[in-house]
XYZ file of C-alpha atoms in Angstrom:
359
model
C 20.911 55.930 -23.817
C 18.706 53.318 -25.484
C 20.591 50.410 -23.913
C 20.067 51.826 -20.425
C 16.326 52.113 -21.001
C 15.978 48.675 -22.555
C 17.867 47.042 -19.691
C 15.362 48.589 -17.280
C 12.645 46.611 -19.090
C 14.731 43.440 -19.295
C 15.293 43.784 -23.054
C 18.937 43.123 -23.857
C 19.244 42.489 -27.589
C 16.193 43.644 -29.572
C 15.915 42.450 -33.149
C 15.353 46.011 -34.290
C 14.535 49.524 -33.143
C 13.113 52.111 -35.512
C 11.225 55.432 -35.292
C 7.470 54.955 -35.350
C 4.505 57.148 -36.246
C 4.378 60.860 -36.988
C 3.477 62.391 -33.626
C 4.611 65.971 -33.079
C 5.007 66.001 -29.296
C 6.698 62.801 -28.107
C 9.481 60.822 -29.824
C 8.353 57.247 -30.502
C 10.093 54.018 -31.509
C 8.916 50.498 -32.265
C 11.004 47.731 -30.710
C 10.900 44.036 -31.550
C 12.429 41.512 -29.177
C 12.078 37.811 -28.484
C 9.718 38.846 -25.696
C 7.411 40.651 -28.124
C 6.834 43.999 -29.830
C 6.737 47.270 -27.938
C 6.281 50.994 -28.386
C 8.821 53.165 -26.579
C 8.165 56.869 -26.096
C 10.224 59.758 -24.826
C 7.804 62.144 -23.139
C 8.246 65.773 -24.130
C 8.772 67.353 -20.714
C 8.808 70.835 -22.245
C 5.092 70.253 -22.872
C 4.255 67.837 -20.050
C 6.069 69.274 -17.040
C 4.976 66.444 -14.739
C 5.075 63.042 -16.495
C 4.223 61.436 -13.183
C 0.779 63.077 -13.397
C 0.136 61.180 -16.634
C 1.244 57.965 -14.975
C -0.951 58.529 -11.927
C -4.001 59.301 -14.069
C -3.576 56.182 -16.194
C -3.145 54.010 -13.105
C -6.234 55.465 -11.467
C -8.418 55.049 -14.545
C -7.057 51.574 -15.270
C -7.797 50.462 -11.720
C -11.351 51.759 -11.928
C -12.030 50.091 -15.277
C -10.554 46.759 -14.156
C -13.042 46.666 -11.276
C -16.159 48.142 -12.876
C -15.700 47.224 -16.554
C -13.205 44.341 -16.662
C -14.054 43.395 -20.245
C -13.034 46.805 -21.565
C -9.587 46.848 -23.195
C -7.549 49.717 -21.754
C -3.930 49.764 -22.888
C -1.557 50.420 -19.989
C 2.231 50.907 -19.911
C 4.689 48.043 -19.508
C 6.419 48.139 -16.124
C 10.146 47.872 -15.636
C 11.828 45.060 -13.745
C 11.515 47.272 -10.676
C 7.769 47.703 -11.394
C 8.017 51.329 -12.462
C 6.115 52.599 -15.491
C 8.437 55.563 -16.136
C 12.177 55.470 -16.715
C 14.236 58.590 -16.050
C 17.702 59.007 -17.569
C 19.908 62.010 -18.288
C 18.214 62.007 -21.728
C 14.727 62.453 -20.309
C 11.628 60.500 -19.302
C 10.577 57.325 -21.112
C 7.729 54.817 -21.029
C 6.869 51.652 -22.908
C 3.597 50.161 -24.163
C 2.905 46.754 -25.659
C 2.462 46.877 -29.419
C -1.076 45.683 -30.130
C -0.899 42.961 -32.767
C -3.011 43.257 -35.902
C -3.749 46.906 -35.160
C -3.264 50.048 -37.187
C -3.949 53.760 -36.977
C -5.601 56.056 -39.515
C -4.285 59.585 -39.990
C -7.285 60.888 -41.945
C -10.830 59.538 -41.838
C -11.303 57.850 -45.210
C -15.030 57.239 -44.885
C -17.916 58.014 -42.566
C -17.838 54.527 -41.056
C -14.359 55.166 -39.670
C -15.535 58.491 -38.244
C -18.467 56.714 -36.578
C -16.241 54.074 -35.025
C -13.702 56.558 -33.675
C -16.450 58.746 -32.201
C -18.043 55.700 -30.629
C -14.743 54.661 -29.072
C -14.147 58.047 -27.470
C -17.751 58.198 -26.299
C -17.538 54.705 -24.816
C -14.452 55.587 -22.755
C -16.114 58.678 -21.302
C -19.320 56.759 -20.605
C -17.579 53.915 -18.804
C -15.774 56.453 -16.629
C -18.961 58.318 -15.716
C -18.758 56.949 -12.185
C -15.079 57.755 -11.758
C -14.401 60.656 -9.336
C -13.071 63.121 -11.890
C -11.464 65.333 -9.247
C -8.974 62.522 -8.587
C -7.300 63.197 -11.927
C -4.307 65.499 -12.179
C -4.166 68.320 -14.714
C -1.434 67.160 -17.080
C -1.588 70.181 -19.391
C -2.915 73.297 -17.617
C -5.267 75.548 -19.616
C -5.074 73.255 -22.646
C -8.614 74.121 -23.778
C -9.069 77.386 -21.886
C -10.612 79.418 -24.698
C -10.843 82.553 -22.549
C -7.096 82.482 -21.978
C -6.533 81.894 -25.700
C -8.708 84.887 -26.578
C -6.877 87.129 -24.127
C -3.531 85.954 -25.505
C -4.840 86.811 -28.967
C -5.765 90.356 -27.868
C -2.299 90.837 -26.360
C -0.703 89.698 -29.602
C -2.866 92.132 -31.570
C -1.612 94.959 -29.324
C 2.038 94.007 -28.940
C 2.889 91.587 -31.752
C 4.686 91.971 -35.077
C 3.204 95.154 -36.556
C 3.646 94.134 -40.178
C 1.910 90.822 -39.501
C -0.862 92.558 -37.562
C -1.559 94.786 -40.547
C -1.440 91.811 -42.912
C -3.891 89.877 -40.697
C -6.444 92.659 -40.225
C -9.342 90.774 -41.846
C -8.670 87.643 -39.765
C -8.323 89.743 -36.616
C -11.619 91.509 -37.258
C -13.406 88.240 -37.941
C -12.122 86.600 -34.767
C -13.058 89.642 -32.695
C -16.560 89.541 -34.203
C -16.970 85.960 -32.941
C -15.965 86.698 -29.346
C -19.488 85.633 -28.359
C -18.268 82.020 -28.661
C -16.021 82.705 -25.666
C -18.858 84.402 -23.794
C -21.205 81.488 -24.470
C -18.630 79.012 -23.191
C -18.179 81.002 -19.986
C -21.945 81.243 -19.515
C -22.325 77.490 -19.949
C -19.631 76.862 -17.345
C -21.068 79.371 -14.893
C -24.561 77.886 -15.205
C -23.326 74.390 -14.466
C -24.637 73.139 -17.812
C -21.255 71.646 -18.701
C -20.540 68.679 -16.463
C -16.881 67.916 -15.689
C -15.996 64.462 -16.996
C -12.971 62.316 -17.700
C -12.062 63.765 -21.085
C -9.472 62.667 -23.643
C -8.905 66.178 -25.101
C -7.130 64.941 -28.267
C -9.660 62.967 -30.270
C -7.972 62.950 -33.662
C -8.712 59.694 -35.433
C -5.107 58.511 -35.151
C -5.614 58.194 -31.404
C -7.788 55.124 -31.957
C -6.338 51.702 -32.801
C -8.344 49.817 -35.441
C -8.359 46.147 -36.415
C -8.309 44.729 -39.956
C -12.037 45.360 -40.268
C -11.686 48.989 -39.123
C -13.424 48.221 -35.848
C -12.038 50.091 -32.888
C -9.731 48.191 -30.537
C -8.836 50.858 -28.009
C -8.177 54.535 -27.428
C -4.523 55.558 -27.181
C -2.402 58.649 -26.398
C -3.752 59.242 -22.907
C -1.384 62.060 -21.941
C -4.218 64.606 -21.921
C -6.734 62.350 -20.170
C -7.887 64.719 -17.437
C -10.955 66.609 -16.184
C -12.754 68.460 -18.948
C -16.004 68.934 -20.858
C -17.569 66.917 -23.647
C -17.220 69.845 -26.059
C -13.454 69.317 -26.144
C -13.745 65.754 -27.433
C -16.682 66.302 -29.773
C -15.259 69.595 -31.024
C -11.892 68.085 -31.885
C -13.582 65.282 -33.827
C -15.646 67.790 -35.775
C -12.580 69.927 -36.466
C -10.469 67.045 -37.758
C -12.867 64.470 -39.305
C -15.506 66.416 -41.223
C -13.387 68.275 -43.770
C -11.479 66.150 -46.313
C -8.480 68.441 -45.854
C -6.852 69.543 -42.616
C -5.340 72.697 -41.193
C -2.297 72.589 -43.510
C -4.369 73.033 -46.682
C -3.648 76.344 -48.462
C -6.539 76.141 -50.929
C -9.455 76.919 -48.641
C -11.953 76.071 -51.397
C -11.060 72.417 -50.820
C -12.442 72.595 -47.283
C -15.998 71.454 -46.709
C -18.392 70.385 -43.993
C -19.392 66.888 -45.065
C -22.827 66.131 -43.680
C -22.361 62.358 -43.696
C -19.199 62.668 -41.598
C -20.915 64.947 -39.096
C -23.797 62.495 -38.893
C -21.329 59.662 -38.287
C -19.655 61.555 -35.431
C -22.985 62.376 -33.812
C -24.322 58.833 -34.212
C -21.146 57.222 -32.916
C -20.665 59.481 -29.912
C -24.322 59.686 -28.938
C -24.737 55.931 -29.271
C -22.601 55.797 -26.140
C -23.221 59.171 -24.506
C -26.910 59.913 -25.185
C -27.945 59.212 -21.587
C -24.875 60.884 -20.069
C -25.298 64.325 -21.630
C -27.869 66.710 -20.182
C -30.339 68.682 -22.284
C -28.189 71.808 -22.395
C -25.197 69.778 -23.562
C -27.229 68.057 -26.264
C -28.405 71.477 -27.427
C -24.772 72.586 -27.684
C -23.464 69.584 -29.597
C -22.710 71.666 -32.699
C -21.361 74.465 -30.524
C -18.559 72.057 -29.615
C -17.258 72.312 -33.170
C -17.416 76.105 -33.157
C -15.639 76.169 -29.798
C -12.737 74.022 -30.962
C -12.271 75.475 -34.455
C -12.465 79.053 -33.153
C -9.951 78.312 -30.410
C -7.516 76.750 -32.865
C -7.841 79.742 -35.205
C -7.040 82.013 -32.257
C -3.985 79.957 -31.370
C -2.571 79.857 -34.903
C -3.046 83.581 -35.481
C -1.684 84.479 -32.038
C 1.443 82.483 -32.807
C 1.812 84.183 -36.175
C 1.536 87.644 -34.633
C 4.100 86.585 -32.000
C 6.598 85.465 -34.664
C 5.862 81.716 -34.526
C 7.251 81.026 -31.073
C 4.911 78.129 -30.191
C 4.013 76.089 -33.268
C 7.047 77.015 -35.313
C 6.807 77.167 -39.090
C 7.860 75.378 -42.249
C 7.552 78.539 -44.358
C 7.105 82.262 -43.688
C 3.295 82.433 -43.577
C 2.665 78.935 -42.245
C 0.652 79.951 -39.164
C -1.098 82.706 -41.100
C -2.325 80.047 -43.555
C -3.314 77.710 -40.714
C -5.302 80.505 -39.061
C -7.042 81.394 -42.313
C -7.797 77.733 -42.899
C -9.516 77.422 -39.508
C -11.400 80.697 -39.958
C -12.764 79.421 -43.265
C -13.695 76.106 -41.654
C -15.521 77.970 -38.892
C -17.455 79.986 -41.461
C -18.506 76.766 -43.191
C -19.684 75.296 -39.896
C -21.672 78.418 -39.030
C -23.447 78.100 -42.390
C -24.340 74.486 -41.538
C -25.059 75.024 -37.845
C -28.856 74.812 -37.965
C -28.776 71.806 -40.289
C -26.271 69.987 -38.093
C -28.246 70.679 -34.929
C -31.371 69.298 -36.614
C -29.414 66.130 -37.428
C -28.281 65.935 -33.799
C -31.847 66.327 -32.539
C -33.013 63.539 -34.852
C -30.273 61.216 -33.611
C -31.047 62.032 -29.973
C -34.727 61.259 -30.536
C -33.860 58.050 -32.396
C -31.530 56.856 -29.620
C -34.153 57.661 -26.991
C -36.867 55.775 -28.900
C -34.582 52.764 -29.416
C -33.772 52.574 -25.722
C -37.433 52.826 -24.756
C -38.439 50.146 -27.275
C -35.528 47.694 -27.488
């Protein structure tokens, strides 16, 4: 299987091939050859039903950036000898990227400066694509951040799921039902036109940024979910995954916290690029983005638990129950900090505006 793929790229005798990274969706290998170093990925077609949509989106965005922002580094796939950027075999669908020398990824933000730089990188990409006709992009993962669908799936699971687990989860269920207004607010924002459709990454974990030796951002990677969306998806995912020192797997919820300096770093980094792109309503809902994303993830984890772990799977019996409780606790912490965080956002917005008026 591997030999067939490598021959398509003109690689006959690589020095070595080994698994690379810890991604959960696609299988990834690093390959070293006399021609250079490469990253080979097998696209999970159970998740991404149309890999060609990903390819078309990347080509369209790359073409736009090469014309309008030629200095911007946008990492694109390596083409085969027949100039294709996808290889199909009986084993599945594969693609290859150049390995960026002197680069590394970070799985967990170790300091606020890293959080700032990652947020700035994601904001810069969205800003540079502000003129791109977003309706040209294909939907690579339908309903990925459709919180209304997730809430309805949650209600169905509460009615028809595992009865013992439903009883066990009663306090989580009641809490999530009591915060249904987050869904209603999202729908109202969409209906009012306050949320502008933009080219959105949708998966802004910090390990989707390549850093150099000085922890300066090189480029944004993992573009499978680059598609039309709203800024709250990108900002919300950063808030969900950068601010707390412990992630969704942590069982001791007392270790979770909303670190103000990390929130400030996200807001400063993203708004440094996006201050003039976001409208007033969006700026006023900057913190809402975090509530939106954390609440939706709590819904998804608990729904899966009530449905006997058919989507995320589990490493132990109550894995998704713990994940859901973790995200519920994180949401509670954010709600406690909401006014403080919005005040920080307002200060940053004012500071960016003043700086631009008085360079």
